[in-house]
Short mmCIF file of C-alpha atoms and ligand atoms in Angstrom, two decimals:
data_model
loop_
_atom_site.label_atom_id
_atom_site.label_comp_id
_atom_site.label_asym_id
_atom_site.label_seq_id
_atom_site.Cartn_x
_atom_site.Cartn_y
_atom_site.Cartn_z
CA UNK U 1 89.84 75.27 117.49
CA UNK U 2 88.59 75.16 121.09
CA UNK U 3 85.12 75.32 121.33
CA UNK U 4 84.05 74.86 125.28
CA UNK U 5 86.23 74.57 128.54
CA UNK U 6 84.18 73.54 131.10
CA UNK U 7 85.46 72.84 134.49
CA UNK U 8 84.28 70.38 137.70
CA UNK U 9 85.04 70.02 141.44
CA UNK U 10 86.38 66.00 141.87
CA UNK U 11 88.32 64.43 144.53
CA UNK U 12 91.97 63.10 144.50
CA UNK U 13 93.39 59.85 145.96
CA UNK U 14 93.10 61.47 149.66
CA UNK U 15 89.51 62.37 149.27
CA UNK U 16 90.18 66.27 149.08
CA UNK U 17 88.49 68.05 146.20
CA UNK U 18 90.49 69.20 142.74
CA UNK U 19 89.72 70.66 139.72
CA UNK U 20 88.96 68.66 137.04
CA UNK U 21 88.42 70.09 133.21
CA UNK U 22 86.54 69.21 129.74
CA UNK U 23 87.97 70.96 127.18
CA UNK U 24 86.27 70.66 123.78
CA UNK U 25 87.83 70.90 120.16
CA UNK U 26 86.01 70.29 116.57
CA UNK U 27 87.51 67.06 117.18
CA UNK U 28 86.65 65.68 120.28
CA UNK U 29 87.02 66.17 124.13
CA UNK U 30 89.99 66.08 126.13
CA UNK U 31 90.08 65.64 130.00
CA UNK U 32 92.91 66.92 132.76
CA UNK U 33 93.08 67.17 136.30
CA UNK U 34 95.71 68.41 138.64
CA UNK U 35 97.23 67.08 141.84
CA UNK U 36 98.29 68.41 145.15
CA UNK U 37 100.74 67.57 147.63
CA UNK U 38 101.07 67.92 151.72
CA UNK U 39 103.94 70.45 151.01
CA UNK U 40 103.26 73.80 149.82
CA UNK U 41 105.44 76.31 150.23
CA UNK U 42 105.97 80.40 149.47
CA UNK U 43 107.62 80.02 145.96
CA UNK U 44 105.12 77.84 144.24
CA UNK U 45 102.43 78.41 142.57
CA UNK U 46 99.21 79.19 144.53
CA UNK U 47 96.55 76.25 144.85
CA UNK U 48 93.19 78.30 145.10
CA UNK U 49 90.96 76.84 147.87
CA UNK U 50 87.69 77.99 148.58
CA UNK U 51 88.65 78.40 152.70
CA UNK U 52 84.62 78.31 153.64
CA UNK U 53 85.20 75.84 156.48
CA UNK U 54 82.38 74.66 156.45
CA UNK U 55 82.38 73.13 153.12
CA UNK U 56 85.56 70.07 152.33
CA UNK U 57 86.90 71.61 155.54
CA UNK U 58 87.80 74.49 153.49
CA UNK U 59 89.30 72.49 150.86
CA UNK U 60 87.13 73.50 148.33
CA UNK U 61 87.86 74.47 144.79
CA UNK U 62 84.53 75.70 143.47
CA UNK U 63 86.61 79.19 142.73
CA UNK U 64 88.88 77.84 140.56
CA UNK U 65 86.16 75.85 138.63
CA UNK U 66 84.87 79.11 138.21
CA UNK U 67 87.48 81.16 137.16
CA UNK U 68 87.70 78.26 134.28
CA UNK U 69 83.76 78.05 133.69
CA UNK U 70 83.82 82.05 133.45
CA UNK U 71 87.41 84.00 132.48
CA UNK U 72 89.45 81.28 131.12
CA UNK U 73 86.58 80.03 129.26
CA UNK U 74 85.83 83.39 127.43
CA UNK U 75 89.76 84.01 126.76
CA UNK U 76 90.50 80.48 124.73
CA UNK U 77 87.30 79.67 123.05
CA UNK U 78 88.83 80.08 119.54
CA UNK U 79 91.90 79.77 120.11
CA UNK U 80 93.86 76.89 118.18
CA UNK U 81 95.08 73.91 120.52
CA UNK U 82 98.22 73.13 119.02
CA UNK U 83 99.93 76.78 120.51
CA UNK U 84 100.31 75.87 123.74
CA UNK U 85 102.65 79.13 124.85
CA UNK U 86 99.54 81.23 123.12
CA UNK U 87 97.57 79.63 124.80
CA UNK U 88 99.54 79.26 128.55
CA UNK U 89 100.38 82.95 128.37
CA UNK U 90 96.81 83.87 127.50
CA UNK U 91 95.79 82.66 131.05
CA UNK U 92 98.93 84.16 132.47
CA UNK U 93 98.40 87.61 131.15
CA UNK U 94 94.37 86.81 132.33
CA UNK U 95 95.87 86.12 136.13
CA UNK U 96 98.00 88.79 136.52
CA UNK U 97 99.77 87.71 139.55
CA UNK U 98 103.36 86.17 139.84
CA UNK U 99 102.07 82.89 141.59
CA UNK U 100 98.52 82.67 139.46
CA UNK U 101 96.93 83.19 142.88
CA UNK U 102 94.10 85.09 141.16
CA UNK U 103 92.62 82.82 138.71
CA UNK U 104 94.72 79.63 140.57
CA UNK U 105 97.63 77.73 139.04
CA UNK U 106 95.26 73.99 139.98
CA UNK U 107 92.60 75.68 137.64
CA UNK U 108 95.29 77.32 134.53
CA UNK U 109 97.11 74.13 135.10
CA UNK U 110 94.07 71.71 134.70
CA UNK U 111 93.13 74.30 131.50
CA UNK U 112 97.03 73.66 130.06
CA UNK U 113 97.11 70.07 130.43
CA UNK U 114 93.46 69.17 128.89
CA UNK U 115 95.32 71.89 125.79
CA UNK U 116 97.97 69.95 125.31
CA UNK U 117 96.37 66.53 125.17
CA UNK U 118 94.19 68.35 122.08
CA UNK U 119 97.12 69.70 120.70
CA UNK U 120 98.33 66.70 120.49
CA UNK U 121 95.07 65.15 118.79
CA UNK U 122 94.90 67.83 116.58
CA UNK U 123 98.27 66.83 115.18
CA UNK U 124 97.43 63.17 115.35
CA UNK U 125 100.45 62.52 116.99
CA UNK U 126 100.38 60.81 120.50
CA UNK U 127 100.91 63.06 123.86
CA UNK U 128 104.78 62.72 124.00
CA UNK U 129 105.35 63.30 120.59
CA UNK U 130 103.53 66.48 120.72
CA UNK U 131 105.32 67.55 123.65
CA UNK U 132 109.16 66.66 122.64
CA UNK U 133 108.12 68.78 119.47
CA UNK U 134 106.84 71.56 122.11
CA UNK U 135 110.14 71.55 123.59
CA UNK U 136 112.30 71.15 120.53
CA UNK U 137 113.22 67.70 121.73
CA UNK U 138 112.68 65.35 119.57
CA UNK U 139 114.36 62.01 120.81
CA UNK U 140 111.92 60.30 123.29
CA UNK U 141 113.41 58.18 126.33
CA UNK U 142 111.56 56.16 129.06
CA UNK U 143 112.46 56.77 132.43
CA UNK U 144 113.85 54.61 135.76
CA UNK U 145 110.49 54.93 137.93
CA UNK U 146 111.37 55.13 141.17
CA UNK U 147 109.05 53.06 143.31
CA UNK U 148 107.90 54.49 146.46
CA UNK U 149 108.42 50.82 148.84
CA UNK U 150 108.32 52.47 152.00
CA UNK U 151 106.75 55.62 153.79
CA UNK U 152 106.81 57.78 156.52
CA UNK U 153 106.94 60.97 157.92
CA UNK U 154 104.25 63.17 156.67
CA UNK U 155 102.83 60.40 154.34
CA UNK U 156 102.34 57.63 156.88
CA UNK U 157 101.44 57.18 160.70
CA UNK U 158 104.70 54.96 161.87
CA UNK U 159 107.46 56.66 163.45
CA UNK U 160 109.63 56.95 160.30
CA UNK U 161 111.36 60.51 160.35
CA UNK U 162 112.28 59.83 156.41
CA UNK U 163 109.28 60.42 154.06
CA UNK U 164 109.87 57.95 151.30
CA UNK U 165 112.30 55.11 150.25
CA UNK U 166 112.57 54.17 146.34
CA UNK U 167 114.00 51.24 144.60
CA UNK U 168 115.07 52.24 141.38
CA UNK U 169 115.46 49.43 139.10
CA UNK U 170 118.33 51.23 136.69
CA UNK U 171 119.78 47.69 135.62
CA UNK U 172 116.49 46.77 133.73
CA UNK U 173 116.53 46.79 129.73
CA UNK U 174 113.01 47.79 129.17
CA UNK U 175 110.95 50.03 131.27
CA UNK U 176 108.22 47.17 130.94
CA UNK U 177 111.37 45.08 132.75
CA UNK U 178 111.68 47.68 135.36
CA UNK U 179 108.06 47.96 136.46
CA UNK U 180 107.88 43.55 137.10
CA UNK U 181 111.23 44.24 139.08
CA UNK U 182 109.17 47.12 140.94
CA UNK U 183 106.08 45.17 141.52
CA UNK U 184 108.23 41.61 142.40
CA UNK U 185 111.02 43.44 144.67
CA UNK U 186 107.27 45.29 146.23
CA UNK U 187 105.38 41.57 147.02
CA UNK U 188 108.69 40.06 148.35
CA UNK U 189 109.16 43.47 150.87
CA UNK U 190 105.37 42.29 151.65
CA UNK U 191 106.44 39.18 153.05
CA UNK U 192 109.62 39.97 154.62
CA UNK U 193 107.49 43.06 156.43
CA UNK U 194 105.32 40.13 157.66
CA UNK U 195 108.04 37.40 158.75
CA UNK U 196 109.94 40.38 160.82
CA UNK U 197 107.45 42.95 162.14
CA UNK U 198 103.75 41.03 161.53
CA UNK U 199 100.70 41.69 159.07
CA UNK U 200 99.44 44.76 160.46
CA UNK U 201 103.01 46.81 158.94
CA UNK U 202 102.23 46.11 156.16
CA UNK U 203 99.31 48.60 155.92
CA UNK U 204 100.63 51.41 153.27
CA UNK U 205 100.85 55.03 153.25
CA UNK U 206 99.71 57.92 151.27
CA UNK U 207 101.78 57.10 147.85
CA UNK U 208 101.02 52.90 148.50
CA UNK U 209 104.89 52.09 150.16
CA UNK U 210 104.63 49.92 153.32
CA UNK U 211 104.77 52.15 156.36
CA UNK U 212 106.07 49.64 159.00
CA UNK U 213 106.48 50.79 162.47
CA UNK U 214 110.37 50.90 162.30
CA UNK U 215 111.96 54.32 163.45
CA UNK U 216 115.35 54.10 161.92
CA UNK U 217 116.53 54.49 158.71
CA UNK U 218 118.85 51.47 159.20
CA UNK U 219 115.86 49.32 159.92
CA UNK U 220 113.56 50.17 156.86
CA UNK U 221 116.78 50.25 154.59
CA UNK U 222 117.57 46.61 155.84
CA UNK U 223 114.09 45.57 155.27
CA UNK U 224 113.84 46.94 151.29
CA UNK U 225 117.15 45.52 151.06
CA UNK U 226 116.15 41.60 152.13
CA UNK U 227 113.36 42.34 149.48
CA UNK U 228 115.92 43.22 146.92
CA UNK U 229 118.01 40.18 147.68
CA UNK U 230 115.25 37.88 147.55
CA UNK U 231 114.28 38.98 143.98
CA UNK U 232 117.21 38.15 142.94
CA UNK U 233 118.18 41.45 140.81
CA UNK U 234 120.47 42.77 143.24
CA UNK U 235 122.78 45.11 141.39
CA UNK U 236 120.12 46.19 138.97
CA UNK U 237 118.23 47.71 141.78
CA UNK U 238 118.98 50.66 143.07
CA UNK U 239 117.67 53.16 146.22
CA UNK U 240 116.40 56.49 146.36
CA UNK U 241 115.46 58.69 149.88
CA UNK U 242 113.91 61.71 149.77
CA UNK U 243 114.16 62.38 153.82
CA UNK U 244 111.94 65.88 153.38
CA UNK U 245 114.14 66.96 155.87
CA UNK U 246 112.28 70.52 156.11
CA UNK U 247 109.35 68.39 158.35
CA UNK U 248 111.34 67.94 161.12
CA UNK U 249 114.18 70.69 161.53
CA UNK U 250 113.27 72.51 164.67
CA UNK U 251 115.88 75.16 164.59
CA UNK U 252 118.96 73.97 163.65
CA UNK U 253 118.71 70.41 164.92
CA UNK U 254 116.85 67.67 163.13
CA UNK U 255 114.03 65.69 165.49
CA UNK U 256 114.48 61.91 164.15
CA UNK U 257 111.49 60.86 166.42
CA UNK U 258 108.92 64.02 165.21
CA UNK U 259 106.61 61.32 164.20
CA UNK U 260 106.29 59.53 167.89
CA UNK U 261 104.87 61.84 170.07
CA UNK U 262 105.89 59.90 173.49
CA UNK U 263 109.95 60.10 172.02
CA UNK U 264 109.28 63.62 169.92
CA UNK U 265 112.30 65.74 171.12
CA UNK U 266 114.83 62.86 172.35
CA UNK U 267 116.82 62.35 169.22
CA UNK U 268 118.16 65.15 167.89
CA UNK U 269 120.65 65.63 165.40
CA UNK U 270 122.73 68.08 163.93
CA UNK U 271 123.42 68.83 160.40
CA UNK U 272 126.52 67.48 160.81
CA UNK U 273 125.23 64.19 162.57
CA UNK U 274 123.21 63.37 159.28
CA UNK U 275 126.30 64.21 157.10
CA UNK U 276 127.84 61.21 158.64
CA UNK U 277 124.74 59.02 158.63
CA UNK U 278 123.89 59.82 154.68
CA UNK U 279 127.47 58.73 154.24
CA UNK U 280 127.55 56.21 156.17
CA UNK U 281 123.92 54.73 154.20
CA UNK U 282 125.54 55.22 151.01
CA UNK U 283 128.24 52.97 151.59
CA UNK U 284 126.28 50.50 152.89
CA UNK U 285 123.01 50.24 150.77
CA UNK U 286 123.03 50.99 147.34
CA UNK U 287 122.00 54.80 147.81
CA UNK U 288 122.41 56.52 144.66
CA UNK U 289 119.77 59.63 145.01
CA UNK U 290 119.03 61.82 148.38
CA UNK U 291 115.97 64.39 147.81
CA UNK U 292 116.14 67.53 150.62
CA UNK U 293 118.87 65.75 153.25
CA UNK U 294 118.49 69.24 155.39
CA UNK U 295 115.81 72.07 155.71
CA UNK U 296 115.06 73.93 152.75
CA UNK U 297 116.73 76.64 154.28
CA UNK U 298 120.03 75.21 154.90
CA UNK U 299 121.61 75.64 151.90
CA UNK U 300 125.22 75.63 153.25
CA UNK U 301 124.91 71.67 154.34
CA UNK U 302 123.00 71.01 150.47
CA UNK U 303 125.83 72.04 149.03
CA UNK U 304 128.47 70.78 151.27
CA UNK U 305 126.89 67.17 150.90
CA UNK U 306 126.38 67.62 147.06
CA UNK U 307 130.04 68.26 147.02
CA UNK U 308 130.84 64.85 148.42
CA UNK U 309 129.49 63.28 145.07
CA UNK U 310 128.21 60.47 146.89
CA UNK U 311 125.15 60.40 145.06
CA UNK U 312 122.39 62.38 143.31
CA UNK U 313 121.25 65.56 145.62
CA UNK U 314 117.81 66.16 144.34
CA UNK U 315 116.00 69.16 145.62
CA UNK U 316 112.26 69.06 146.22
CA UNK U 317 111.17 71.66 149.04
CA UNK U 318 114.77 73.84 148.30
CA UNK U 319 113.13 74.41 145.03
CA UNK U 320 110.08 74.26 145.02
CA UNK U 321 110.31 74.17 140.71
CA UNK U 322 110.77 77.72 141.21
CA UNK U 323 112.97 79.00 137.80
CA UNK U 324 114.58 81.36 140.54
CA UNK U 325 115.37 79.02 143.42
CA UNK U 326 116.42 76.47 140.77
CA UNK U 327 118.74 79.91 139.51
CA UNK U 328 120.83 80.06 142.97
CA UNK U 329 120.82 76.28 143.27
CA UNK U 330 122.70 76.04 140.25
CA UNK U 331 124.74 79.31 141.25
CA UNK U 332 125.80 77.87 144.49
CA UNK U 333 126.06 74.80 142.97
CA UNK U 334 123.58 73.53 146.03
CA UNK U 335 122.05 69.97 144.72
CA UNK U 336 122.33 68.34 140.88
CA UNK U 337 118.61 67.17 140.40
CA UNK U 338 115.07 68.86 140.26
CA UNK U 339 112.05 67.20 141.68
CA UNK U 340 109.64 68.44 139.09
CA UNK U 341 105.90 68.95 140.32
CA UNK U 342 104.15 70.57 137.67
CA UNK U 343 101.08 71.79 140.01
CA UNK U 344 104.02 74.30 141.45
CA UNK U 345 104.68 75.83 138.18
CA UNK U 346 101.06 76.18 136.55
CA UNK U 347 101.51 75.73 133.09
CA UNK U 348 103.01 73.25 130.43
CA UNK U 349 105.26 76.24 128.49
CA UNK U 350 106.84 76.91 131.96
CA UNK U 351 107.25 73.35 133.11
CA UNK U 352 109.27 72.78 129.72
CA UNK U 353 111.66 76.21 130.18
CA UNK U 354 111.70 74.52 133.89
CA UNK U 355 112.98 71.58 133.00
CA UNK U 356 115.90 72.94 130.38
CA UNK U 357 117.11 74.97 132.85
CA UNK U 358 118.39 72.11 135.06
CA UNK U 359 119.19 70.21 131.95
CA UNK U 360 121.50 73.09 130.68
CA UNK U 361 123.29 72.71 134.30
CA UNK U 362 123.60 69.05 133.66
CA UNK U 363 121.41 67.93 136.61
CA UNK U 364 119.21 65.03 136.69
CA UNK U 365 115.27 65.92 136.89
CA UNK U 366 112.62 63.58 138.58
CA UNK U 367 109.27 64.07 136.83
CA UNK U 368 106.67 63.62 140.23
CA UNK U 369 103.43 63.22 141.42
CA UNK U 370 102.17 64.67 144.17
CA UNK U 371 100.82 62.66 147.46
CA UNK U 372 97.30 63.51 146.20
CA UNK U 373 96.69 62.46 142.57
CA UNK U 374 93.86 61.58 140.37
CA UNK U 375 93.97 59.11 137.44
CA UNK U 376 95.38 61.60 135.09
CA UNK U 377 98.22 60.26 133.59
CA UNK U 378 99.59 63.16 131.97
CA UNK U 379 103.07 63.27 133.79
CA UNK U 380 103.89 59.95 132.45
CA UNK U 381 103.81 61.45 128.81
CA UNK U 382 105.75 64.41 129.97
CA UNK U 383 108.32 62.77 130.99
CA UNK U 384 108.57 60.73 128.02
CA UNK U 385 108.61 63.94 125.70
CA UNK U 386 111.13 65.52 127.79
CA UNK U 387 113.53 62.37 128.28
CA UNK U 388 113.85 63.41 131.63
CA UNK U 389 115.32 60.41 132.58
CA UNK U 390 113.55 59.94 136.18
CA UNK U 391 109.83 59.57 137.51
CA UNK U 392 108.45 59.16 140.57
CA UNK U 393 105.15 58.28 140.57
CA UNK U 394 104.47 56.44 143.86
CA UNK U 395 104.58 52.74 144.32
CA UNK U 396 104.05 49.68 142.27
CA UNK U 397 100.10 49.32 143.64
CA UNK U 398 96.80 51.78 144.06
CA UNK U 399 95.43 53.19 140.91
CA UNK U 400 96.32 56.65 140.80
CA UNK U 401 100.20 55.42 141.07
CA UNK U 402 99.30 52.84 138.40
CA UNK U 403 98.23 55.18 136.39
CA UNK U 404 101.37 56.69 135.48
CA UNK U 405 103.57 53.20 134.77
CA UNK U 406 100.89 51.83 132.63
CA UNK U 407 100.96 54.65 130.43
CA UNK U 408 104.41 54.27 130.38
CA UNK U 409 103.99 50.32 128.92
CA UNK U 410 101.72 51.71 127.13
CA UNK U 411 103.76 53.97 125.17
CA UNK U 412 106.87 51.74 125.21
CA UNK U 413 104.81 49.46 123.23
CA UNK U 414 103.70 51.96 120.87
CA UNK U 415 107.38 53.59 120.37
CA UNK U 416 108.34 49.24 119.77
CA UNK U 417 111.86 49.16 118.26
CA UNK U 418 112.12 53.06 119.09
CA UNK U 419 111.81 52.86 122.70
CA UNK U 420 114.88 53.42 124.77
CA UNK U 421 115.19 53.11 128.43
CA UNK U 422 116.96 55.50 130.01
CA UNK U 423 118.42 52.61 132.33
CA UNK U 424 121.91 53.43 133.45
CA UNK U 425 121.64 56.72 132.16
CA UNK U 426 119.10 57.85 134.63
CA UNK U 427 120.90 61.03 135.48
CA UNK U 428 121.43 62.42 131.97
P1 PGA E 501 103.87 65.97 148.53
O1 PGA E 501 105.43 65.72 148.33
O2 PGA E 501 103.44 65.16 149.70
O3 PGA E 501 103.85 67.44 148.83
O4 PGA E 501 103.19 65.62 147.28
C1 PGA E 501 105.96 64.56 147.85
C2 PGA E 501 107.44 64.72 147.97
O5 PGA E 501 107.92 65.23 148.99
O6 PGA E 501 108.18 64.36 147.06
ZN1 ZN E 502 110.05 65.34 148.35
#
């Protein structure tokens, strides 16, 4: 049974506090913390910060350490690890609000994570197992990690409009195969960044991709591919945008140059200006996955561009994980993938119903980090358990990226002769 939860303030991989949680069993002690991300929108689930300015800048979490020191503390101690809906709807009954903004979904989350890790031990199973047995899955895959190479917009300082470009390296056999393809297609980018555009481009961005000072999409695509063609793999390695459109609609038009403030304003597009160019990048680079192409309001151009079927239309800021945005996504038929951040649902039981709703509409889901993580590698087992298919966990370099695709060797190796790759089937 659970015996003590006790809770910390620690900071993630941008130096901005987080909760962090020790939650103790009669067999041991299990550990979780939670991410956060630059985006944060009205749908999700509420990150509690302290807002006393002059502490962190207001980025303080010492509430939510306390709601988990104090009330969540007091409503588990007892309670039995392995019943992790008891023990995820104990703290959502305790919050009483829609978006946990009372007790905070960073501090129930933190609380759910560090349960599930002891369920897991109290089974003597490993983390994955227990979780494809929470979700009545019980066939584990390993997913295609898609490699953050190169940054910009919010995550970097160049004048990249597009947030993040991902090589996806679907053609491997083993995931263990895919992450030296990652990590070799990364150190060759490294050096072509160099030869073309000099040392200093090659300093990286929040989630470790390069963020060189190119400003169009052609000119970073041409770059990762080079890299691509240099290792060698070519067809086996695949690209992934997510263009986080919603950072630089200004009305209706799109502001390609929002990141230079001398151009800001000069290059505007339309909706239907991008339609053309997303086309146009998909039939000449190996494009196979698009994450919010248009504002997260403009769900007519979503859906016209999903109909295309040029290539995965994963939504990230449309959805926000929200079971209800995800609801008229599927209704409207709007994108065919779910960016799943688990900070903007709050609990393990609801990131699992999450997750089979998009599977029962046959989309793909992308298990993600956030751009602020921590060493917790909990996602990695999650998306194991739930044979997602997809992760993206930053790039191939930094520690709290690491983090994630080590586990993931790791548990290849333990699964052996089990372990499948979800490989060309990254979509199922
Ligand atoms: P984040 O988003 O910066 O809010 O973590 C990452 C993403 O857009 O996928
Ligand atoms: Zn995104």
């Amino acid at each position: 049974v659970i015996t003590k939860v006790k809770a910390r303030q620690i900071l993630d991989s941008r130096g901005i506090p987080t909760v962090e949680v020790d939650l103790y069993t009669n067999k041991s002690m299990f550990r979780a913390s939670v991410p956060s991300g630059n985006s944060t929108g009205m749908y999700e689930a509420v990150e509690l910060r302290d807002g006393d300015k002059g502490v962190y800048l207001g980025n303080g979490v010492a509430k939510a350490v306390k709601n988990i020191n104090e009330k969540i503390s007091e409503a588990l101690i007892g309670m039995d690890p392995t019943l992790q809906s008891q023990i995820d709807h104990a703290m959502i009954d305790l919050d009483k609000t829609e978006k946990k903004g009372e007790l905070g979904a960073n501090a129930i989350l933190a609380v759910s994570i560090a349960a599930c890790k002891a369920g897991a031990a109290e089974k003597e199973v490993p983390l994955y197992k227990h979780i494809a047995d929470l979700s009545g899955k019980t066939n584990p895959m390993l997913p295609v990690p898609a490699f953050t190479v190169i940054s910009g917009g919010k995550h970097a300082g160049n004048n990249l409009a597009i947030q993040e470009i991902m090589i996806l390296p679907i053609g491997a056999s083993r995931f263990e195969e895919a992450l030296r393809m990652g990590s070799e297609t990364y150190h060759h980018l490294k050096a072509v960044i160099t030869e073309k555009c000099g040392a200093h481009n090659c300093n990286v961005g929040e989630d470790g991709g390069f963020a060189p000072n190119v400003s169009s999409f052609r000119e970073a695509l041409d770059l990762v591919k080079e890299a691509i063609s240099r290792t060698g793999y070519n067809d086996k390695i695949k690209i992934a945008l997510d263009v986080a459109a919603t950072n630089f609609c200004i009305g209706k038009r799109y502001d390609l140059d929002f990141q230079s403030p001398q151009k800001s304003g000069q290059n505007f597009k339309s909706a239907e200006d991008l339609i053309e160019l997303y086309q146009e990048l998909c039939a000449e680079y190996p494009v196979v996955s698009i994450e919010d192409p248009f504002d997260k309001e403009d769900w007519e151009h979503i859906k016209y561009i999903s109909s295309l079927g040029i290539c995965q239309v994963v939504g990230d800021d449309l959805l926000m994980s929200n079971p209800k945005r995800i609801e008229r996504a599927i209704t409207e038929t709007a994108c065919n993938a779910l960016l799943l951040k688990v900070n903007q649902v709050g609990t393990v039981t609801e990131v699992i119903e999450v997750v089979k709703q998009a599977k029962e509409a046959h989309w793909g889901v992308v298990t993600s980090h956030r751009c602020g993580e921590t060493v917790d590698s909990f996602i990695a087992d999650l998306s194991v358990g739930l044979a997602v298919g997809q992760i993206k966990a930053g790039a191939p370099c930094r520690g709290e990226r690491l983090e994630k695709y080590n586990q993931l060797l790791r548990i290849e190796e333990e699964l052996g002769d089990q372990a499948v790759y979800a490989g060309e089937d990254w979509r199922q």
